[in-house]
Amino acid sequence: MAGADPNRSFMKDVKRIIIKVGTAVITRNDGRLALGRIGALCEQVKDLNAQGYEVIMVTSGAVGVGRQRLRYRKLVNSSFADLQKPQMELDGKACAAVGQSGLMALYDMLFTQLDVSSSQLLVTDSDFDNSNFRERLRETVESLLELRVIPIFNENDAISTRKAPYEDSSGIFWDNDSLAGLLALELKADLLVLLSDVDGLYSGPPSEPSSKLIHTYIKEKHYHEITFGDKSRVGRGGMTAKVQAAVWASTGGVPVVITSGCASQSLVKVLRGEKIGTLFHKNASLWEPSKDTSVREMAVAARDCSRRLQNLSSEERKKMLLDVADALEANEDLIRSENEADLAAAHEAGYESALVSRLTLKPGKIASLAKSVRTLANMEDPINEILKRTEVADGLVLEKTSCPLGVLLIIFESRPDALVQIASLAIRSGNGLLLKGGKEAMRSNAILHKVITNAIPDNVGEKLIGLITTRDEIADLLKHDDVIDLVIPRGSNKLVAQIKSSTKIPVLGHADGVCHVYIDKSADMDMAKRIVMDAKIDYPAACNAMETLLVHKDLMKTPELNDILVALKTAGLSFALIHCSCIFFG
């Protein structure tokens, strides 16, 4: 659901990419190596290498691997008396010395299995003080890349002049994140990808519901807004270090993406220009901020407006719906004009005829919608209706009363008339709305949304109904289970399953419908004919149009059934007879 990001169109010109793998990516929560994850990462690197990308890796994890090995060795060689003594923390440099060989052996083994050669380059901060070293380093890397070998860099913590691998944050570089940023500038990379165990940079700790993913980092906007959580569970600086490195490299002209190294095909998606992770770019401040930065505000505004709506009387809400109906009729020409623009674009794009049919607002449709809204306005108030009353004890009565749900996120198909129906029901029932229609009905939905919200009085607020314009906004909204109360996806089973797996918000889904009509041998055949024709002919593009006609076997050779079949053929339908009792329509 990520989609393409126009700000990342430069990805098509990327050739040299540096990938920094964090300790949290290559290790599990128990500190052991995440072999499957590392293997999947190596497979992506192999594919990129085969496609002609020049891939350079910077990897953390040597200290963690060494600590795991040394702890095990110390445990094996300890007596029971030794285990009773206070356990001293293992020296970080010793851990690095032991772990480095094991880490590189793992990379070498995995890449060898993929028919790719890799190489190890260990550096220290002091190495970069020497201009000759920098020149030789560049020459070595160029030679390796020309031979399709993957250079794998790591800071040589075993002989580093730092006080300790996880304490000193000074010098030319101070951890593997800043080393990756330095190498991106030194080796003139086209892109730097910093892999983490989270999806990217959030406005606050990712575990907090109020935190939202920042797709494009704009220093002037985000620098004072971000609250960092605890540092990495295993590495040096966590997200703080990554952001510092990303700002440094991007200011120097190398675009940076911070994204999850635990997600499937993350590197491939980044290079496709998909909107995943957080992008750092030297020109980001010149770009217009994306609309998805305000999706939480949209949800909060809908909630606040819904509470004001709920405080209105039934007559006041009825008056709102009557005003909406009047506004629809008053703006019919404008609505039709925008709908015709959508239809022209749909025909040009080659959409299927059924979708185009659902998209079309036929003559008389606006009047029909206005009539339906007025009918709804005159119905009995659904709020505060006592559904059940039970006397629990003498003087103690328990009542079950209807009430609004709160804020609804509703995703619907290409039918713009559904927007009017959903919005009207929400107003009558006192609920706030966030609506996402199909992209093919973008202009129709936009004008209908504007007409309806303009009819909402100021004491409620037009933000009662929010219109979502991109799929990316849905992904962000699904994180806000503290504001949104129910998601209703109206679409395929695949869509419903994706929504359910992506959110903690309750989802009102559905299964496949059964669009059958059955004619029994005792049926009134004139009535049966009218029902069948209406079920298939009136609106064949609708999702509940008849798909199968079931007929009692005693009717199969009767003139009445033949009359129905002739009427269907005359209407231009094609169908097949199955088992002499079912008729399936094409």
PDB file of N, CA, C and O in Angstrom, residues 123-146:
ATOM      1  N   VAL A 123      38.063  -0.249   9.337  1.00  0.00           N
ATOM      2  CA  VAL A 123      38.650   1.097   9.421  1.00  0.00           C
ATOM      3  C   VAL A 123      38.480   1.639  10.832  1.00  0.00           C
ATOM      4  O   VAL A 123      37.636   1.171  11.606  1.00  0.00           O
ATOM      5  N   THR A 124      39.305   2.625  11.151  1.00  0.00           N
ATOM      6  CA  THR A 124      39.175   3.344  12.422  1.00  0.00           C
ATOM      7  C   THR A 124      39.057   4.826  12.122  1.00  0.00           C
ATOM      8  O   THR A 124      39.373   5.297  11.014  1.00  0.00           O
ATOM      9  N   ASP A 125      38.635   5.546  13.106  1.00  0.00           N
ATOM     10  CA  ASP A 125      38.447   6.981  12.968  1.00  0.00           C
ATOM     11  C   ASP A 125      39.744   7.671  12.546  1.00  0.00           C
ATOM     12  O   ASP A 125      39.755   8.535  11.668  1.00  0.00           O
ATOM     13  N   SER A 126      40.858   7.261  13.140  1.00  0.00           N
ATOM     14  CA  SER A 126      42.130   7.919  12.871  1.00  0.00           C
ATOM     15  C   SER A 126      42.623   7.693  11.445  1.00  0.00           C
ATOM     16  O   SER A 126      43.406   8.484  10.916  1.00  0.00           O
ATOM     17  N   ASP A 127      42.155   6.596  10.797  1.00  0.00           N
ATOM     18  CA  ASP A 127      42.574   6.332   9.422  1.00  0.00           C
ATOM     19  C   ASP A 127      42.238   7.500   8.491  1.00  0.00           C
ATOM     20  O   ASP A 127      42.984   7.809   7.557  1.00  0.00           O
ATOM     21  N   PHE A 128      41.116   8.139   8.748  1.00  0.00           N
ATOM     22  CA  PHE A 128      40.639   9.170   7.833  1.00  0.00           C
ATOM     23  C   PHE A 128      41.345  10.509   8.024  1.00  0.00           C
ATOM     24  O   PHE A 128      41.067  11.466   7.300  1.00  0.00           O
ATOM     25  N   ASP A 129      42.243  10.585   9.003  1.00  0.00           N
ATOM     26  CA  ASP A 129      43.078  11.776   9.137  1.00  0.00           C
ATOM     27  C   ASP A 129      44.123  11.839   8.021  1.00  0.00           C
ATOM     28  O   ASP A 129      44.686  12.895   7.739  1.00  0.00           O
ATOM     29  N   ASN A 130      44.371  10.703   7.402  1.00  0.00           N
ATOM     30  CA  ASN A 130      45.426  10.579   6.404  1.00  0.00           C
ATOM     31  C   ASN A 130      44.817  10.681   5.002  1.00  0.00           C
ATOM     32  O   ASN A 130      44.021   9.836   4.582  1.00  0.00           O
ATOM     33  N   SER A 131      45.210  11.707   4.275  1.00  0.00           N
ATOM     34  CA  SER A 131      44.656  11.899   2.933  1.00  0.00           C
ATOM     35  C   SER A 131      45.070  10.773   1.990  1.00  0.00           C
ATOM     36  O   SER A 131      44.308  10.396   1.085  1.00  0.00           O
ATOM     37  N   ASN A 132      46.280  10.242   2.182  1.00  0.00           N
ATOM     38  CA  ASN A 132      46.723   9.117   1.350  1.00  0.00           C
ATOM     39  C   ASN A 132      45.848   7.885   1.582  1.00  0.00           C
ATOM     40  O   ASN A 132      45.536   7.136   0.648  1.00  0.00           O
ATOM     41  N   PHE A 133      45.466   7.668   2.852  1.00  0.00           N
ATOM     42  CA  PHE A 133      44.593   6.537   3.158  1.00  0.00           C
ATOM     43  C   PHE A 133      43.253   6.689   2.425  1.00  0.00           C
ATOM     44  O   PHE A 133      42.738   5.726   1.842  1.00  0.00           O
ATOM     45  N   ARG A 134      42.724   7.893   2.430  1.00  0.00           N
ATOM     46  CA  ARG A 134      41.436   8.116   1.776  1.00  0.00           C
ATOM     47  C   ARG A 134      41.537   7.816   0.281  1.00  0.00           C
ATOM     48  O   ARG A 134      40.639   7.199  -0.302  1.00  0.00           O
ATOM     49  N   GLU A 135      42.616   8.241  -0.327  1.00  0.00           N
ATOM     50  CA  GLU A 135      42.800   8.008  -1.757  1.00  0.00           C
ATOM     51  C   GLU A 135      42.925   6.517  -2.047  1.00  0.00           C
ATOM     52  O   GLU A 135      42.312   5.990  -2.983  1.00  0.00           O
ATOM     53  N   ARG A 136      43.737   5.799  -1.230  1.00  0.00           N
ATOM     54  CA  ARG A 136      43.901   4.354  -1.431  1.00  0.00           C
ATOM     55  C   ARG A 136      42.572   3.624  -1.199  1.00  0.00           C
ATOM     56  O   ARG A 136      42.264   2.637  -1.895  1.00  0.00           O
ATOM     57  N   LEU A 137      41.819   4.101  -0.228  1.00  0.00           N
ATOM     58  CA  LEU A 137      40.520   3.482   0.064  1.00  0.00           C
ATOM     59  C   LEU A 137      39.595   3.596  -1.138  1.00  0.00           C
ATOM     60  O   LEU A 137      38.936   2.626  -1.537  1.00  0.00           O
ATOM     61  N   ARG A 138      39.540   4.773  -1.720  1.00  0.00           N
ATOM     62  CA  ARG A 138      38.683   4.962  -2.888  1.00  0.00           C
ATOM     63  C   ARG A 138      39.109   4.055  -4.034  1.00  0.00           C
ATOM     64  O   ARG A 138      38.274   3.455  -4.718  1.00  0.00           O
ATOM     65  N   GLU A 139      40.424   3.946  -4.257  1.00  0.00           N
ATOM     66  CA  GLU A 139      40.922   3.090  -5.339  1.00  0.00           C
ATOM     67  C   GLU A 139      40.556   1.624  -5.103  1.00  0.00           C
ATOM     68  O   GLU A 139      40.138   0.912  -6.034  1.00  0.00           O
ATOM     69  N   THR A 140      40.705   1.188  -3.860  1.00  0.00           N
ATOM     70  CA  THR A 140      40.372  -0.213  -3.540  1.00  0.00           C
ATOM     71  C   THR A 140      38.904  -0.497  -3.780  1.00  0.00           C
ATOM     72  O   THR A 140      38.536  -1.527  -4.381  1.00  0.00           O
ATOM     73  N   VAL A 141      38.034   0.403  -3.307  1.00  0.00           N
ATOM     74  CA  VAL A 141      36.587   0.200  -3.472  1.00  0.00           C
ATOM     75  C   VAL A 141      36.214   0.200  -4.947  1.00  0.00           C
ATOM     76  O   VAL A 141      35.401  -0.628  -5.404  1.00  0.00           O
ATOM     77  N   GLU A 142      36.793   1.124  -5.724  1.00  0.00           N
ATOM     78  CA  GLU A 142      36.497   1.161  -7.161  1.00  0.00           C
ATOM     79  C   GLU A 142      36.881  -0.150  -7.829  1.00  0.00           C
ATOM     80  O   GLU A 142      36.143  -0.680  -8.668  1.00  0.00           O
ATOM     81  N   SER A 143      38.018  -0.707  -7.451  1.00  0.00           N
ATOM     82  CA  SER A 143      38.454  -1.983  -8.030  1.00  0.00           C
ATOM     83  C   SER A 143      37.499  -3.105  -7.669  1.00  0.00           C
ATOM     84  O   SER A 143      37.147  -3.948  -8.509  1.00  0.00           O
ATOM     85  N   LEU A 144      37.079  -3.143  -6.412  1.00  0.00           N
ATOM     86  CA  LEU A 144      36.158  -4.193  -5.972  1.00  0.00           C
ATOM     87  C   LEU A 144      34.821  -4.096  -6.700  1.00  0.00           C
ATOM     88  O   LEU A 144      34.257  -5.112  -7.143  1.00  0.00           O
ATOM     89  N   LEU A 145      34.311  -2.878  -6.828  1.00  0.00           N
ATOM     90  CA  LEU A 145      33.018  -2.697  -7.495  1.00  0.00           C
ATOM     91  C   LEU A 145      33.105  -3.074  -8.972  1.00  0.00           C
ATOM     92  O   LEU A 145      32.153  -3.626  -9.538  1.00  0.00           O
ATOM     93  N   GLU A 146      34.231  -2.781  -9.593  1.00  0.00           N
ATOM     94  CA  GLU A 146      34.408  -3.143 -10.999  1.00  0.00           C
ATOM     95  C   GLU A 146      34.390  -4.652 -11.178  1.00  0.00           C
ATOM     96  O   GLU A 146      33.947  -5.168 -12.216  1.00  0.00           O
TER      97      GLU A 146
END
